[in-house]
Short mmCIF file of C-alpha atoms in Angstrom, two decimals:
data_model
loop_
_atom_site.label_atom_id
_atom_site.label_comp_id
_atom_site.label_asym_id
_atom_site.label_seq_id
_atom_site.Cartn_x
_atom_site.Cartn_y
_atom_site.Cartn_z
CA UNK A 1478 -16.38 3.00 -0.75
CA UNK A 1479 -14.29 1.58 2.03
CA UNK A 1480 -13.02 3.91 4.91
CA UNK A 1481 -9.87 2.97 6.69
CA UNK A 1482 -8.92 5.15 9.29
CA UNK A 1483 -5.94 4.93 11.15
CA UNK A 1484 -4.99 6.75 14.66
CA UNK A 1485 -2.77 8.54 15.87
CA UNK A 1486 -1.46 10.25 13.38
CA UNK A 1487 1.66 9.97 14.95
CA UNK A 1488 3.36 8.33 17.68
CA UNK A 1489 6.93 9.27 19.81
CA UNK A 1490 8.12 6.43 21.39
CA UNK A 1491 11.30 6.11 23.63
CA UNK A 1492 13.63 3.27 22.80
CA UNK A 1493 12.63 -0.37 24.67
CA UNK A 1494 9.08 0.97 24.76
CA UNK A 1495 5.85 0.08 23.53
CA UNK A 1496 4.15 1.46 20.46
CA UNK A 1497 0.48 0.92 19.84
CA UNK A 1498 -1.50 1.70 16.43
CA UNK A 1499 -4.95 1.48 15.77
CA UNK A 1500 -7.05 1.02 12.67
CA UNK A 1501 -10.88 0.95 11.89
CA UNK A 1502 -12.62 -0.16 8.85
CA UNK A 1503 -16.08 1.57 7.80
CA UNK A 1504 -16.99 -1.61 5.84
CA UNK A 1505 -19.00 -4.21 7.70
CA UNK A 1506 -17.89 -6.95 5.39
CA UNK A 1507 -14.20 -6.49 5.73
CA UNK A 1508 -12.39 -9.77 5.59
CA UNK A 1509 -8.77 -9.20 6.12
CA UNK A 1510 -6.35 -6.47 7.23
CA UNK A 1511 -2.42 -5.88 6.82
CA UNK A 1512 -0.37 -3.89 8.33
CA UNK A 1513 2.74 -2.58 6.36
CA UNK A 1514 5.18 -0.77 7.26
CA UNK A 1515 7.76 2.02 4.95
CA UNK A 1516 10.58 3.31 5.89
CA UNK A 1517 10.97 7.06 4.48
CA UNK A 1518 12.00 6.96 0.91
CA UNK A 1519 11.15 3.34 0.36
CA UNK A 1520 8.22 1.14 -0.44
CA UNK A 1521 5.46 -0.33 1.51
CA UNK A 1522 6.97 -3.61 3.15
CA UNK A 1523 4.42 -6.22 4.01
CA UNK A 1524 4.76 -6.62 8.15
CA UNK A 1525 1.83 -8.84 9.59
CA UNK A 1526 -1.87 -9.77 8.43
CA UNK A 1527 -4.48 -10.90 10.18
CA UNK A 1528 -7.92 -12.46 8.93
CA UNK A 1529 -9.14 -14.20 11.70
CA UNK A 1530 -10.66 -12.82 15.15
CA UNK A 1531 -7.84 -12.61 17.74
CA UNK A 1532 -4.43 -12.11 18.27
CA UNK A 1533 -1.41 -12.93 16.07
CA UNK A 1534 2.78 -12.50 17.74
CA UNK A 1535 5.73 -12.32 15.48
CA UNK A 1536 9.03 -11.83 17.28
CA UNK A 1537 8.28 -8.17 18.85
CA UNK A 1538 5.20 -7.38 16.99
CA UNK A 1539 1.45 -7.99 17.89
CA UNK A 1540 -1.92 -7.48 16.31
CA UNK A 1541 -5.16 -8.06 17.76
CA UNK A 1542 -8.17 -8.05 15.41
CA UNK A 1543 -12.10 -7.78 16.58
CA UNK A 1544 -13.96 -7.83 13.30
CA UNK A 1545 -17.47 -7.11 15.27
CA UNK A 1546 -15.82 -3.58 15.69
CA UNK A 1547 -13.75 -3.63 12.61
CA UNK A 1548 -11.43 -2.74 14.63
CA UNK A 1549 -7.25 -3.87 14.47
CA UNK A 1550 -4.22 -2.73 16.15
CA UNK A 1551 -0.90 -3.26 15.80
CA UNK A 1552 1.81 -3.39 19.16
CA UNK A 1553 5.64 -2.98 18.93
CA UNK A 1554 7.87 -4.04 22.04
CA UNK A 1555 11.25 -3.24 23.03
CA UNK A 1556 10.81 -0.59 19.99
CA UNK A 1557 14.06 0.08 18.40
CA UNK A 1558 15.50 3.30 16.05
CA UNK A 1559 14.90 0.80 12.93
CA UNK A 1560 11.24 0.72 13.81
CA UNK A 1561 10.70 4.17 12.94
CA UNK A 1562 8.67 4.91 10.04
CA UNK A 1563 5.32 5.02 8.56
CA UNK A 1564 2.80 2.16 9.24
CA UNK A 1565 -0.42 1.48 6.94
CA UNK A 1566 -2.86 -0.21 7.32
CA UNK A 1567 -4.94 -1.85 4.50
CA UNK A 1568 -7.92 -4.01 4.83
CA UNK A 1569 -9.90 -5.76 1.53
CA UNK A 1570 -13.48 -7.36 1.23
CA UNK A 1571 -13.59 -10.37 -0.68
CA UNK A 1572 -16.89 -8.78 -2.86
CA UNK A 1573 -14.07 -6.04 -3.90
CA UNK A 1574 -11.89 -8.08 -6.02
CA UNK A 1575 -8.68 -8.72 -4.11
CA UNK A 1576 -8.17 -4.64 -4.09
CA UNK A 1577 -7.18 -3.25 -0.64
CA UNK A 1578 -7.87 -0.18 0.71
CA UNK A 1579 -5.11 2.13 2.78
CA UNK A 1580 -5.40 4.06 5.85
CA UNK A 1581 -2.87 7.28 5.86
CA UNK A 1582 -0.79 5.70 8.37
CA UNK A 1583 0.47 6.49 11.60
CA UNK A 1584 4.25 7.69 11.78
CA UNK A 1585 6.03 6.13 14.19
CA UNK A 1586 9.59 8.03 15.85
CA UNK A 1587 11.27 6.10 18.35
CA UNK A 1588 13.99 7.90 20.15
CA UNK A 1589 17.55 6.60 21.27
CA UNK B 1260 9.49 -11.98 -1.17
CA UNK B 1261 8.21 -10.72 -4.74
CA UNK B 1262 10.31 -8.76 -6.79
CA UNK B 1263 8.55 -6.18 -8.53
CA UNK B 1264 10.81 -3.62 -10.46
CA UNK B 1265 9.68 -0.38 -11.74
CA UNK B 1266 11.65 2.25 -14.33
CA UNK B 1267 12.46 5.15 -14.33
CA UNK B 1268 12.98 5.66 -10.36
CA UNK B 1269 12.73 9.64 -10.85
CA UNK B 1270 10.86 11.01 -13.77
CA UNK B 1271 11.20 15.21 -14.42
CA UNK B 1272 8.11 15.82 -17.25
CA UNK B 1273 6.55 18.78 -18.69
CA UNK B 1274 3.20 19.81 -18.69
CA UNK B 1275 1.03 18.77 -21.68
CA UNK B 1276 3.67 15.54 -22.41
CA UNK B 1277 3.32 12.08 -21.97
CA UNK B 1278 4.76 9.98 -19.13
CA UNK B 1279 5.26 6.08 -19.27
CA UNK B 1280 5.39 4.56 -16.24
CA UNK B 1281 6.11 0.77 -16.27
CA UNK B 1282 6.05 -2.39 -14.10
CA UNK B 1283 7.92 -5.61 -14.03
CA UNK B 1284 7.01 -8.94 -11.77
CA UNK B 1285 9.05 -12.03 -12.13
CA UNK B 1286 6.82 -14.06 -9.92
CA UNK B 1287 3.78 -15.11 -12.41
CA UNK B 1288 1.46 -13.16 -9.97
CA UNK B 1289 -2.20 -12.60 -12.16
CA UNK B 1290 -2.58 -9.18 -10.08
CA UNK B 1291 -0.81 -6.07 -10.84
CA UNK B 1292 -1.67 -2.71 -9.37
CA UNK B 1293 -0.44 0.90 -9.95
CA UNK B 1294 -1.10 3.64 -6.99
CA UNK B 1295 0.20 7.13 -6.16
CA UNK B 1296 0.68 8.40 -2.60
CA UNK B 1297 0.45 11.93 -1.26
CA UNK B 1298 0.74 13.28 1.88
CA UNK B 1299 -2.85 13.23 3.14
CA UNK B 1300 -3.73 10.81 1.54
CA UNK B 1301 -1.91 8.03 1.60
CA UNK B 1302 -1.85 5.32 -0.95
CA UNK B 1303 -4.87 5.68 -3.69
CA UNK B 1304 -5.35 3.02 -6.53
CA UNK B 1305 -5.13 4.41 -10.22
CA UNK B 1306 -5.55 1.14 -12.04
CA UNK B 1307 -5.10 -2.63 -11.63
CA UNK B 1308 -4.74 -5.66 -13.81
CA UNK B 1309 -6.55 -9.24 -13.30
CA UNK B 1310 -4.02 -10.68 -16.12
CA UNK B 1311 -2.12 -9.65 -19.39
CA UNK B 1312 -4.35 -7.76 -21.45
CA UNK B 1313 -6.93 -6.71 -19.13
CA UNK B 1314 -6.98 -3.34 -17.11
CA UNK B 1315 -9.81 -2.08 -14.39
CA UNK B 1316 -10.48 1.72 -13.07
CA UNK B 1317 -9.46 1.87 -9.13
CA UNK B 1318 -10.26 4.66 -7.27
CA UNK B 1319 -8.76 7.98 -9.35
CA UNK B 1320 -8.17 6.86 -12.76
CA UNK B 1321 -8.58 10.50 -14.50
CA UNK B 1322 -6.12 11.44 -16.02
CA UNK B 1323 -4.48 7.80 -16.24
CA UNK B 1324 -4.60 4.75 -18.80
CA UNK B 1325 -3.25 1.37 -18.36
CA UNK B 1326 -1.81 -1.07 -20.29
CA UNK B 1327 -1.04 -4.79 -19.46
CA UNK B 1328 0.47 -6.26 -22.39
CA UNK B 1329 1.87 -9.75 -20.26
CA UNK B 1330 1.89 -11.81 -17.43
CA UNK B 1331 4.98 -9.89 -16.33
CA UNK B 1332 4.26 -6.14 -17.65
CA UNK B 1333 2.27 -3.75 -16.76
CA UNK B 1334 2.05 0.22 -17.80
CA UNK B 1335 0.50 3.61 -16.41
CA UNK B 1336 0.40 6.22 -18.89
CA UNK B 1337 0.19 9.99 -19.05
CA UNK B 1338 -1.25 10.82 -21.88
CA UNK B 1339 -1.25 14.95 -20.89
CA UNK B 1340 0.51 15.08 -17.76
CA UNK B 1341 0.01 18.01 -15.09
CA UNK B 1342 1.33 19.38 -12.54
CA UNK B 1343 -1.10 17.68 -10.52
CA UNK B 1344 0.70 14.28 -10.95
CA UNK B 1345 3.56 15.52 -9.04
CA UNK B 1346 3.67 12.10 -6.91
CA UNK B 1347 5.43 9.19 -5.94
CA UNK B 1348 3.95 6.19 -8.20
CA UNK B 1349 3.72 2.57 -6.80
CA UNK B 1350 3.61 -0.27 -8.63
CA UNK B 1351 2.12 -4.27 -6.63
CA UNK B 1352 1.34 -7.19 -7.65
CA UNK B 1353 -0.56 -9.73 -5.69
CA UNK B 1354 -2.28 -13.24 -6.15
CA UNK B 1355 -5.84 -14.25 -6.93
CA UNK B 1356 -6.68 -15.36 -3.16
CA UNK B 1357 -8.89 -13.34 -1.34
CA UNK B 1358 -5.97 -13.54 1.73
CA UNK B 1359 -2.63 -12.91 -0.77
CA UNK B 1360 -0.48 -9.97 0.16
CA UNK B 1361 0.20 -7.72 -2.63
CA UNK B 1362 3.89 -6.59 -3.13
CA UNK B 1363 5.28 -3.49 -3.89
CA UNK B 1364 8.19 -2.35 -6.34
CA UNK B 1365 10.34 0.68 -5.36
CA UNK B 1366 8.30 3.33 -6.45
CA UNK B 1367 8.86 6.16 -9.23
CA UNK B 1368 8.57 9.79 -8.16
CA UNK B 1369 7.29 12.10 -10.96
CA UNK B 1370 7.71 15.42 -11.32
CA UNK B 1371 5.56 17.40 -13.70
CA UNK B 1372 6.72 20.69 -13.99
#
């Protein structure tokens, strides 16, 4: 069964920085990855995917993928107090039947 | 965005009773997909749906059936719920493409006292 590990666990960041995440698959045949991203008390909220080796920008948010290493991240600029929260990531093989499988996230502060 | 509603929001049960959970998704999306998340552990699937009437085991069914009666609808039941169930309940649905993002309702939080 698919692995997806997520680091750090958590992350401080001070307003106008930059927050990095990381995320590693165990499956070699991983095909795509999404990151989402849940406020406390809410769902899961769909923020970026990526399926392709690379890099992908949306307004203030970056991820890179590297799917020799299995390896994505995601990068926040200019982080703001909304951005705070808890970010998964979930990646899916295609042999799994459209089922993803969820890192434990990496909680994010960021702090006026 | 998909809307995907779920009822009840907050759910207080007793041991030993039964517990519907249910699912609405007004956006003819074939996949439908019930998880639970836990500190810990983050989100685990129970059981998921490739269209109305079937169901498939995800990754910790025990304890858990399913029931996808329609396109729209689909249910998690507790037939003998525990305390162990204590959890926040999420309910997706998703398309058939290998690349489609599945969305997620609001969530139910159970308590089973």
């Amino acid at each position: 069964q698919q692995k997806v590990q997520q680091s750090p666990e958590s992350l401080i960041v001070p307003e106008g920085g930059m927050a990095s995440l990381n995320c590693t698959s165990s499956d070699r045949n991983v095909d795509y990855f999404w990151w989402y991203r849940q406020h406390s008390g809410k769902s899961p909220k769909m923020l970026m995917s990526i399926f392709s080796n690379g890099e992908k920008e949306e307004g203030r948010f970056t991820v890179h993928l590297n799917k020799a290493s299995l390896h994505t991240s995601l990068h926040i600029r200019d982080s703001q107090p909304s951005d705070s929260a808890l970010y998964l990531c979930a990646a899916m093989t295609n042999s799994a039947g459209n089922k993803l499988t969820f890192g434990i996230g990496t909680r994010v502060l960021v702090r006026p | 965005e998909a809307a995907v509603t779920q009822s009840p929001r907050n759910k207080v049960a007793v041991t030993g009773g039964k517990v519907t959970l249910s699912c609405n998704q007004t956006n003819n999306h074939n996949n439908m997909y019930w998880y639970r998340q836990d500190t810990g552990h983050g989100l685990r699937l129970i059981h998921y749906s490739y269209g109305a009437g079937s169901t498939e085991k995800g990754d910790i069914p025990d304890g858990y059936k399913a029931s996808r009666p329609s396109q729209e609808n689909f249910s998690l039941i507790l037939e003998l719920a525990t305390p162990s169930q204590t959890s926040v309940y999420f309910c997706a649905s998703g398309g058939t493409g290998g690349g489609d993002t599945q969305y997620f309702g609001p969530g139910t939080r159970l308590l089973v006292l």
